[in-house]
PDB file of C-alpha atoms in Angstrom:
ATOM      1  CA  MET A 499      -0.013   0.007   0.276  1.00  0.00           C
ATOM      2  CA  PHE A 500       1.453   3.378  -0.903  1.00  0.00           C
ATOM      3  CA  TYR A 501       0.642   6.465   1.209  1.00  0.00           C
ATOM      4  CA  ALA A 502       1.967   9.840   0.395  1.00  0.00           C
ATOM      5  CA  ASP A 503       1.330  13.256   1.708  1.00  0.00           C
ATOM      6  CA  SER A 504      -1.212  14.830  -0.818  1.00  0.00           C
ATOM      7  CA  GLN A 505      -4.112  17.503  -0.723  1.00  0.00           C
ATOM      8  CA  ILE A 506      -7.291  16.948  -2.155  1.00  0.00           C
ATOM      9  CA  PRO A 507      -8.080  19.803  -4.714  1.00  0.00           C
ATOM     10  CA  THR A 508     -11.073  21.962  -4.003  1.00  0.00           C
ATOM     11  CA  ILE A 509     -13.514  22.832  -7.070  1.00  0.00           C
ATOM     12  CA  GLY A 510     -11.947  26.147  -6.641  1.00  0.00           C
ATOM     13  CA  HIS A 511      -8.555  25.090  -7.166  1.00  0.00           C
ATOM     14  CA  GLN A 512      -9.629  23.189 -10.233  1.00  0.00           C
ATOM     15  CA  ALA A 513     -11.347  25.830 -11.819  1.00  0.00           C
ATOM     16  CA  GLY A 514      -8.980  28.476 -10.905  1.00  0.00           C
ATOM     17  CA  GLY A 515      -6.723  27.922 -13.775  1.00  0.00           C
ATOM     18  CA  SER A 516      -9.329  28.262 -16.204  1.00  0.00           C
ATOM     19  CA  VAL A 517     -11.274  31.171 -15.286  1.00  0.00           C
ATOM     20  CA  SER A 518      -8.702  33.756 -16.166  1.00  0.00           C
ATOM     21  CA  SER A 519      -8.437  32.149 -19.843  1.00  0.00           C
ATOM     22  CA  ILE A 520     -12.168  31.883 -20.186  1.00  0.00           C
ATOM     23  CA  SER A 521     -12.546  35.640 -18.980  1.00  0.00           C
ATOM     24  CA  ALA A 522      -9.564  36.677 -21.635  1.00  0.00           C
ATOM     25  CA  ALA A 523     -11.310  34.882 -24.633  1.00  0.00           C
ATOM     26  CA  SER A 524     -14.735  36.732 -24.659  1.00  0.00           C
ATOM     27  CA  ASN A 525     -15.824  34.481 -27.955  1.00  0.00           C
ATOM     28  CA  LEU A 526     -15.529  31.316 -25.962  1.00  0.00           C
ATOM     29  CA  HIS A 527     -18.595  29.526 -25.424  1.00  0.00           C
ATOM     30  CA  THR A 528     -18.998  26.469 -23.084  1.00  0.00           C
ATOM     31  CA  HIS A 529     -21.825  24.274 -22.356  1.00  0.00           C
ATOM     32  CA  PHE A 530     -22.402  22.243 -19.161  1.00  0.00           C
ATOM     33  CA  SER A 531     -24.856  19.441 -18.996  1.00  0.00           C
ATOM     34  CA  LYS A 532     -26.624  19.318 -15.299  1.00  0.00           C
ATOM     35  CA  PRO A 533     -26.091  15.897 -13.410  1.00  0.00           C
ATOM     36  CA  ASN A 534     -28.888  14.198 -11.940  1.00  0.00           C
ATOM     37  CA  LYS A 535     -29.091  13.775  -8.291  1.00  0.00           C
ATOM     38  CA  ALA A 536     -28.326   9.847  -8.464  1.00  0.00           C
ATOM     39  CA  SER A 537     -24.968  10.190 -10.336  1.00  0.00           C
ATOM     40  CA  LEU A 538     -23.870  12.934  -7.929  1.00  0.00           C
ATOM     41  CA  ALA A 539     -24.946  11.016  -4.798  1.00  0.00           C
ATOM     42  CA  VAL A 540     -22.957   7.915  -6.316  1.00  0.00           C
ATOM     43  CA  TRP A 541     -19.900   9.869  -7.127  1.00  0.00           C
ATOM     44  CA  SER A 542     -19.727  11.669  -3.975  1.00  0.00           C
ATOM     45  CA  ASP A 543     -19.915   8.913  -2.005  1.00  0.00           C
ATOM     46  CA  ILE A 544     -16.962   6.918  -3.882  1.00  0.00           C
ATOM     47  CA  VAL A 545     -14.842  10.102  -3.957  1.00  0.00           C
ATOM     48  CA  GLY A 546     -15.595  10.899  -0.479  1.00  0.00           C
ATOM     49  CA  HIS A 547     -14.795   7.675   0.634  1.00  0.00           C
ATOM     50  CA  ALA A 548     -11.374   7.252  -0.803  1.00  0.00           C
ATOM     51  CA  ALA A 549     -10.398  10.782  -0.117  1.00  0.00           C
ATOM     52  CA  VAL A 550     -11.257  10.778   3.760  1.00  0.00           C
ATOM     53  CA  ARG A 551      -9.871   7.156   4.110  1.00  0.00           C
ATOM     54  CA  ARG A 552      -6.564   8.352   2.451  1.00  0.00           C
ATOM     55  CA  CYS A 553      -6.330  11.605   4.383  1.00  0.00           C
ATOM     56  CA  ASN A 554      -7.268  10.040   7.617  1.00  0.00           C
ATOM     57  CA  ASN A 555      -4.677   7.420   7.130  1.00  0.00           C
ATOM     58  CA  ILE A 556      -1.946   9.685   6.345  1.00  0.00           C
ATOM     59  CA  THR A 557      -2.764  11.899   9.451  1.00  0.00           C
ATOM     60  CA  TYR A 558      -3.184   8.839  11.920  1.00  0.00           C
ATOM     61  CA  ARG A 559      -0.066   7.264  10.605  1.00  0.00           C
ATOM     62  CA  ARG A 560       2.091  10.336  10.852  1.00  0.00           C
ATOM     63  CA  VAL A 561       0.774  11.042  14.326  1.00  0.00           C
ATOM     64  CA  ASP A 562       1.342   7.426  15.306  1.00  0.00           C
ATOM     65  CA  MET A 563       4.860   7.354  13.749  1.00  0.00           C
ATOM     66  CA  LYS A 564       5.835  10.403  15.868  1.00  0.00           C
ATOM     67  CA  SER A 565       4.197   9.087  18.967  1.00  0.00           C
ATOM     68  CA  ARG A 566       6.434   5.803  18.452  1.00  0.00           C
ATOM     69  CA  ARG A 567       9.314   7.448  17.816  1.00  0.00           C
ATOM     70  CA  ASN A 568       9.125   9.729  20.937  1.00  0.00           C
ATOM     71  CA  LYS A 569       8.347   6.792  23.210  1.00  0.00           C
ATOM     72  CA  TRP A 570      11.329   4.983  21.422  1.00  0.00           C
ATOM     73  CA  VAL A 571      13.916   7.759  22.093  1.00  0.00           C
ATOM     74  CA  SER A 572      12.390   8.235  25.721  1.00  0.00           C
ATOM     75  CA  SER A 573      12.934   4.443  26.228  1.00  0.00           C
ATOM     76  CA  LEU A 574      16.448   4.648  25.128  1.00  0.00           C
ATOM     77  CA  ALA A 575      17.077   7.647  27.605  1.00  0.00           C
ATOM     78  CA  ALA A 576      15.740   5.519  30.445  1.00  0.00           C
ATOM     79  CA  VAL A 577      17.753   2.485  29.742  1.00  0.00           C
ATOM     80  CA  GLY A 578      20.700   4.739  29.554  1.00  0.00           C
ATOM     81  CA  LEU A 579      20.043   6.244  33.024  1.00  0.00           C
ATOM     82  CA  ALA A 580      19.185   2.765  34.557  1.00  0.00           C
ATOM     83  CA  VAL A 581      22.318   1.444  33.437  1.00  0.00           C
ATOM     84  CA  GLY A 582      24.383   4.388  34.820  1.00  0.00           C
ATOM     85  CA  CYS A 583      22.717   4.182  38.314  1.00  0.00           C
ATOM     86  CA  LEU A 584      23.297   0.266  38.152  1.00  0.00           C
ATOM     87  CA  ALA A 585      26.998   0.995  37.909  1.00  0.00           C
ATOM     88  CA  LEU A 586      27.247   3.425  40.500  1.00  0.00           C
ATOM     89  CA  ALA A 587      25.215   1.123  42.814  1.00  0.00           C
ATOM     90  CA  GLY A 588      27.293  -2.108  42.059  1.00  0.00           C
ATOM     91  CA  LEU A 589      24.541  -3.516  40.124  1.00  0.00           C
ATOM     92  CA  GLY A 590      22.406  -3.487  43.098  1.00  0.00           C
ATOM     93  CA  SER A 591      21.778  -6.090  45.687  1.00  0.00           C
ATOM     94  CA  GLY A 592      23.648  -8.870  44.420  1.00  0.00           C
ATOM     95  CA  ALA A 593      22.731  -8.964  40.630  1.00  0.00           C
ATOM     96  CA  THR A 594      25.230 -10.053  38.312  1.00  0.00           C
ATOM     97  CA  PRO A 595      25.827  -8.353  34.671  1.00  0.00           C
ATOM     98  CA  ALA A 596      24.305 -11.229  33.082  1.00  0.00           C
ATOM     99  CA  GLU A 597      21.121 -10.967  35.107  1.00  0.00           C
ATOM    100  CA  ALA A 598      20.899  -7.367  34.856  1.00  0.00           C
ATOM    101  CA  SER A 599      20.979  -7.464  30.995  1.00  0.00           C
ATOM    102  CA  ASP A 600      18.252 -10.217  30.681  1.00  0.00           C
ATOM    103  CA  SER A 601      15.420  -9.151  28.872  1.00  0.00           C
ATOM    104  CA  PRO A 602      11.933 -10.466  29.753  1.00  0.00           C
ATOM    105  CA  THR A 603      10.528  -9.207  26.559  1.00  0.00           C
ATOM    106  CA  GLY A 604      12.856 -10.992  24.459  1.00  0.00           C
ATOM    107  CA  GLN A 605      12.247 -14.369  26.420  1.00  0.00           C
ATOM    108  CA  GLN A 606       8.590 -13.998  26.095  1.00  0.00           C
ATOM    109  CA  GLY A 607       8.945 -13.416  22.304  1.00  0.00           C
ATOM    110  CA  ALA A 608      11.307 -16.308  21.946  1.00  0.00           C
ATOM    111  CA  SER A 609       9.168 -18.783  23.757  1.00  0.00           C
ATOM    112  CA  ARG A 610       5.843 -17.575  21.649  1.00  0.00           C
ATOM    113  CA  PHE A 611       7.401 -18.246  18.294  1.00  0.00           C
ATOM    114  CA  VAL A 612       9.356 -21.763  17.568  1.00  0.00           C
ATOM    115  CA  VAL A 613      11.282 -22.316  14.245  1.00  0.00           C
ATOM    116  CA  LEU A 614      10.109 -25.867  12.917  1.00  0.00           C
ATOM    117  CA  GLU A 615      12.909 -28.169  12.011  1.00  0.00           C
ATOM    118  CA  ALA A 616      10.183 -30.443  10.275  1.00  0.00           C
ATOM    119  CA  PHE A 617       9.918 -27.584   7.819  1.00  0.00           C
ATOM    120  CA  ASN A 618      13.562 -27.226   7.174  1.00  0.00           C
ATOM    121  CA  ASN A 619      13.518 -24.186   9.385  1.00  0.00           C
ATOM    122  CA  GLU A 620      11.603 -22.175   6.720  1.00  0.00           C
ATOM    123  CA  ALA A 621       8.367 -21.987   8.797  1.00  0.00           C
ATOM    124  CA  VAL A 622       7.240 -20.711  12.530  1.00  0.00           C
ATOM    125  CA  LEU A 623       4.853 -22.076  15.004  1.00  0.00           C
ATOM    126  CA  ASP A 624       3.040 -19.087  16.878  1.00  0.00           C
ATOM    127  CA  ASN A 625       2.142 -20.796  20.313  1.00  0.00           C
ATOM    128  CA  GLU A 626      -0.376 -17.943  20.858  1.00  0.00           C
ATOM    129  CA  THR A 627      -2.560 -18.913  18.001  1.00  0.00           C
ATOM    130  CA  GLY A 628      -1.377 -22.128  16.941  1.00  0.00           C
ATOM    131  CA  LEU A 629      -0.866 -21.123  13.388  1.00  0.00           C
ATOM    132  CA  VAL A 630       2.236 -21.854  11.276  1.00  0.00           C
ATOM    133  CA  TRP A 631       3.784 -18.836   9.253  1.00  0.00           C
ATOM    134  CA  GLU A 632       6.673 -18.501   6.531  1.00  0.00           C
ATOM    135  CA  THR A 633       9.594 -17.705   8.239  1.00  0.00           C
ATOM    136  CA  ILE A 634      10.953 -15.704   5.087  1.00  0.00           C
ATOM    137  CA  PRO A 635       7.946 -14.190   3.133  1.00  0.00           C
ATOM    138  CA  ALA A 636       8.678 -13.556  -0.607  1.00  0.00           C
ATOM    139  CA  ARG A 637       9.439  -9.920  -1.726  1.00  0.00           C
ATOM    140  CA  ALA A 638       6.666  -9.776  -4.370  1.00  0.00           C
ATOM    141  CA  ARG A 639       4.001  -7.818  -4.620  1.00  0.00           C
ATOM    142  CA  THR A 640       0.420  -8.768  -6.463  1.00  0.00           C
ATOM    143  CA  VAL A 641      -3.003  -7.397  -6.683  1.00  0.00           C
ATOM    144  CA  TRP A 642      -5.401  -8.886  -4.322  1.00  0.00           C
ATOM    145  CA  LYS A 643      -7.290 -11.506  -6.699  1.00  0.00           C
ATOM    146  CA  ASN A 644      -3.948 -13.209  -7.305  1.00  0.00           C
ATOM    147  CA  ALA A 645      -2.597 -13.480  -3.525  1.00  0.00           C
ATOM    148  CA  ALA A 646      -4.867 -16.460  -2.405  1.00  0.00           C
ATOM    149  CA  GLY A 647      -3.596 -18.582  -5.373  1.00  0.00           C
ATOM    150  CA  ILE A 648      -0.257 -17.643  -4.819  1.00  0.00           C
ATOM    151  CA  CYS A 649      -0.462 -19.286  -1.197  1.00  0.00           C
ATOM    152  CA  ALA A 650      -2.417 -22.406  -2.412  1.00  0.00           C
ATOM    153  CA  LYS A 651       0.297 -23.078  -4.876  1.00  0.00           C
ATOM    154  CA  LYS A 652       3.096 -22.640  -2.622  1.00  0.00           C
ATOM    155  CA  THR A 653       5.481 -25.292  -0.835  1.00  0.00           C
ATOM    156  CA  VAL A 654       7.306 -24.228   2.084  1.00  0.00           C
ATOM    157  CA  GLY A 655       9.646 -26.628   4.037  1.00  0.00           C
ATOM    158  CA  GLY A 656       8.590 -29.351   1.717  1.00  0.00           C
ATOM    159  CA  LYS A 657       4.989 -29.126   2.467  1.00  0.00           C
ATOM    160  CA  LYS A 658       2.006 -27.665   1.117  1.00  0.00           C
ATOM    161  CA  GLY A 659      -1.435 -26.527   2.354  1.00  0.00           C
ATOM    162  CA  TRP A 660      -0.846 -22.874   2.708  1.00  0.00           C
ATOM    163  CA  ARG A 661      -3.558 -20.183   2.533  1.00  0.00           C
ATOM    164  CA  LEU A 662      -3.671 -16.309   2.513  1.00  0.00           C
ATOM    165  CA  PRO A 663      -4.694 -15.322   5.953  1.00  0.00           C
ATOM    166  CA  VAL A 664      -7.846 -13.623   7.255  1.00  0.00           C
ATOM    167  CA  VAL A 665      -7.148 -10.126   8.864  1.00  0.00           C
ATOM    168  CA  LYS A 666      -7.762 -11.161  12.403  1.00  0.00           C
ATOM    169  CA  GLU A 667      -5.018 -13.737  11.841  1.00  0.00           C
ATOM    170  CA  LEU A 668      -2.336 -11.386  10.154  1.00  0.00           C
ATOM    171  CA  ALA A 669      -3.228  -8.788  12.745  1.00  0.00           C
ATOM    172  CA  THR A 670      -1.903 -10.995  15.582  1.00  0.00           C
ATOM    173  CA  LEU A 671       1.731 -10.457  14.229  1.00  0.00           C
ATOM    174  CA  ALA A 672       1.335  -6.682  14.076  1.00  0.00           C
ATOM    175  CA  ASP A 673       2.530  -4.576  17.119  1.00  0.00           C
ATOM    176  CA  HIS A 674       2.170  -0.835  16.409  1.00  0.00           C
ATOM    177  CA  THR A 675       4.098  -0.152  19.727  1.00  0.00           C
ATOM    178  CA  ILE A 676       7.595  -1.372  17.895  1.00  0.00           C
ATOM    179  CA  TYR A 677       9.691   1.185  16.520  1.00  0.00           C
ATOM    180  CA  PRO A 678      11.881   1.190  14.338  1.00  0.00           C
ATOM    181  CA  PRO A 679      10.062  -1.223  12.195  1.00  0.00           C
ATOM    182  CA  PRO A 680       9.295  -3.979  11.092  1.00  0.00           C
ATOM    183  CA  ALA A 681       6.296  -3.504  13.681  1.00  0.00           C
ATOM    184  CA  LEU A 682       6.563  -7.132  14.944  1.00  0.00           C
ATOM    185  CA  PRO A 683       6.564  -8.604  18.426  1.00  0.00           C
ATOM    186  CA  THR A 684       9.913  -8.604  19.898  1.00  0.00           C
ATOM    187  CA  GLY A 685      12.286 -11.636  19.595  1.00  0.00           C
ATOM    188  CA  HIS A 686      10.270 -12.711  16.736  1.00  0.00           C
ATOM    189  CA  PRO A 687      12.278 -15.067  14.191  1.00  0.00           C
ATOM    190  CA  PHE A 688      11.028 -13.575  10.807  1.00  0.00           C
ATOM    191  CA  SER A 689      13.195 -11.952   8.059  1.00  0.00           C
ATOM    192  CA  ASN A 690      12.525 -10.131   4.905  1.00  0.00           C
ATOM    193  CA  ILE A 691       9.495  -8.479   6.232  1.00  0.00           C
ATOM    194  CA  GLU A 692       8.807  -5.321   4.170  1.00  0.00           C
ATOM    195  CA  PHE A 693       7.681  -1.926   5.510  1.00  0.00           C
ATOM    196  CA  PHE A 694       4.479  -2.364   3.544  1.00  0.00           C
ATOM    197  CA  GLY A 695       0.985  -3.663   3.272  1.00  0.00           C
ATOM    198  CA  TYR A 696       0.369  -7.322   3.389  1.00  0.00           C
ATOM    199  CA  TRP A 697      -2.932  -8.720   1.623  1.00  0.00           C
ATOM    200  CA  THR A 698      -5.538 -10.584   3.840  1.00  0.00           C
ATOM    201  CA  ALA A 699      -8.413 -12.868   2.518  1.00  0.00           C
ATOM    202  CA  THR A 700     -11.088 -10.464   4.183  1.00  0.00           C
ATOM    203  CA  GLU A 701     -12.780  -8.415   1.699  1.00  0.00           C
ATOM    204  CA  HIS A 702     -14.013  -5.005   2.794  1.00  0.00           C
ATOM    205  CA  GLU A 703     -18.005  -5.229   4.101  1.00  0.00           C
ATOM    206  CA  ASP A 704     -18.996  -2.264   2.500  1.00  0.00           C
ATOM    207  CA  TYR A 705     -16.689  -1.587  -0.752  1.00  0.00           C
ATOM    208  CA  THR A 706     -16.231  -4.478  -2.586  1.00  0.00           C
ATOM    209  CA  MET A 707     -13.601  -2.824  -4.479  1.00  0.00           C
ATOM    210  CA  SER A 708     -11.271  -2.878  -1.428  1.00  0.00           C
ATOM    211  CA  ALA A 709     -10.084  -5.598   0.794  1.00  0.00           C
ATOM    212  CA  TRP A 710      -8.189  -5.416   4.271  1.00  0.00           C
ATOM    213  CA  ASP A 711      -4.402  -5.581   4.688  1.00  0.00           C
ATOM    214  CA  VAL A 712      -1.836  -5.144   7.565  1.00  0.00           C
ATOM    215  CA  ASN A 713       1.100  -2.863   7.406  1.00  0.00           C
ATOM    216  CA  PHE A 714       4.201  -3.891   9.203  1.00  0.00           C
ATOM    217  CA  ASP A 715       5.873  -0.422   8.768  1.00  0.00           C
ATOM    218  CA  TYR A 716       3.170   0.880  11.546  1.00  0.00           C
ATOM    219  CA  GLY A 717       1.678  -2.248  12.823  1.00  0.00           C
ATOM    220  CA  LEU A 718      -1.740  -1.136  11.509  1.00  0.00           C
ATOM    221  CA  VAL A 719      -4.815  -2.726   9.959  1.00  0.00           C
ATOM    222  CA  GLY A 720      -6.022  -0.936   6.853  1.00  0.00           C
ATOM    223  CA  ASN A 721      -7.616  -1.511   3.699  1.00  0.00           C
ATOM    224  CA  ASP A 722      -6.760  -0.888  -0.073  1.00  0.00           C
ATOM    225  CA  PHE A 723      -8.048  -1.231  -3.549  1.00  0.00           C
ATOM    226  CA  LYS A 724      -7.754  -4.739  -4.735  1.00  0.00           C
ATOM    227  CA  ILE A 725      -6.255  -3.337  -7.998  1.00  0.00           C
ATOM    228  CA  ASN A 726      -3.273  -2.157  -6.101  1.00  0.00           C
ATOM    229  CA  THR A 727      -0.319  -4.259  -5.245  1.00  0.00           C
ATOM    230  CA  ASN A 728       0.747  -5.416  -1.967  1.00  0.00           C
ATOM    231  CA  PHE A 729       2.923  -8.297  -0.463  1.00  0.00           C
ATOM    232  CA  VAL A 730       1.602 -11.744   0.680  1.00  0.00           C
ATOM    233  CA  TRP A 731       2.498 -13.624   3.898  1.00  0.00           C
ATOM    234  CA  CYS A 732       1.331 -17.075   3.765  1.00  0.00           C
ATOM    235  CA  VAL A 733      -0.156 -18.982   6.814  1.00  0.00           C
ATOM    236  CA  ARG A 734      -0.894 -22.998   7.674  1.00  0.00           C
ATOM    237  CA  ASP A 735      -3.438 -24.345  10.088  1.00  0.00           C
ATOM    238  CA  ASN A 736      -1.013 -26.823  11.824  1.00  0.00           C
ATOM    239  CA  ALA A 737       2.662 -27.918  12.178  1.00  0.00           C
ATOM    240  CA  LYS A 738       1.808 -31.484  10.600  1.00  0.00           C
TER     241      LYS A 738
END
């Protein structure tokens, strides 16, 4: 999914460049047909949805990115202060340097994900969901209608049975509090993850031209037009 800072032109912006030229040419004649109410309603709904969604995504993601960056910098400062205090205090009451450097978060991540030798280390079991994921998803983008077929034909670790995840499944891998990206749980074993959108099998409930995706640059769930291209991360229901 591609997000870019953009400005939605108003009718005044669109007409501004042509008003002066029309005024200068006194003999220029124009004719505009009057649209009916039905066509105006449909066009307004489509354009309004696309415009508001894009602008909201841009604004929300920019704020979210700034917030996570500030938290990350603050965390680094806090860690530096804690290390300095421990050094001055002789690492506290009986704590060894090895014990002081242990990371509970990293241990949780390591215990959650298990790299499967039966899949030649090409797949990972998520103990929280029971789902099996590709360790290294392919770096290839495709339109939504081709995504499910790519997974169905795929062989990973010598095994078939892969599919495109639904949005609730893929969202379990996203962590929007993580910065810098990829926005994945701490201690994860995955690699080759793009800071971009990944398709899910879930279509948008109200707009059939869109489907849901998960962005691992920000760790957020969003939706994109099916004709656009995103990455594919395949999943399996079990480790057998």
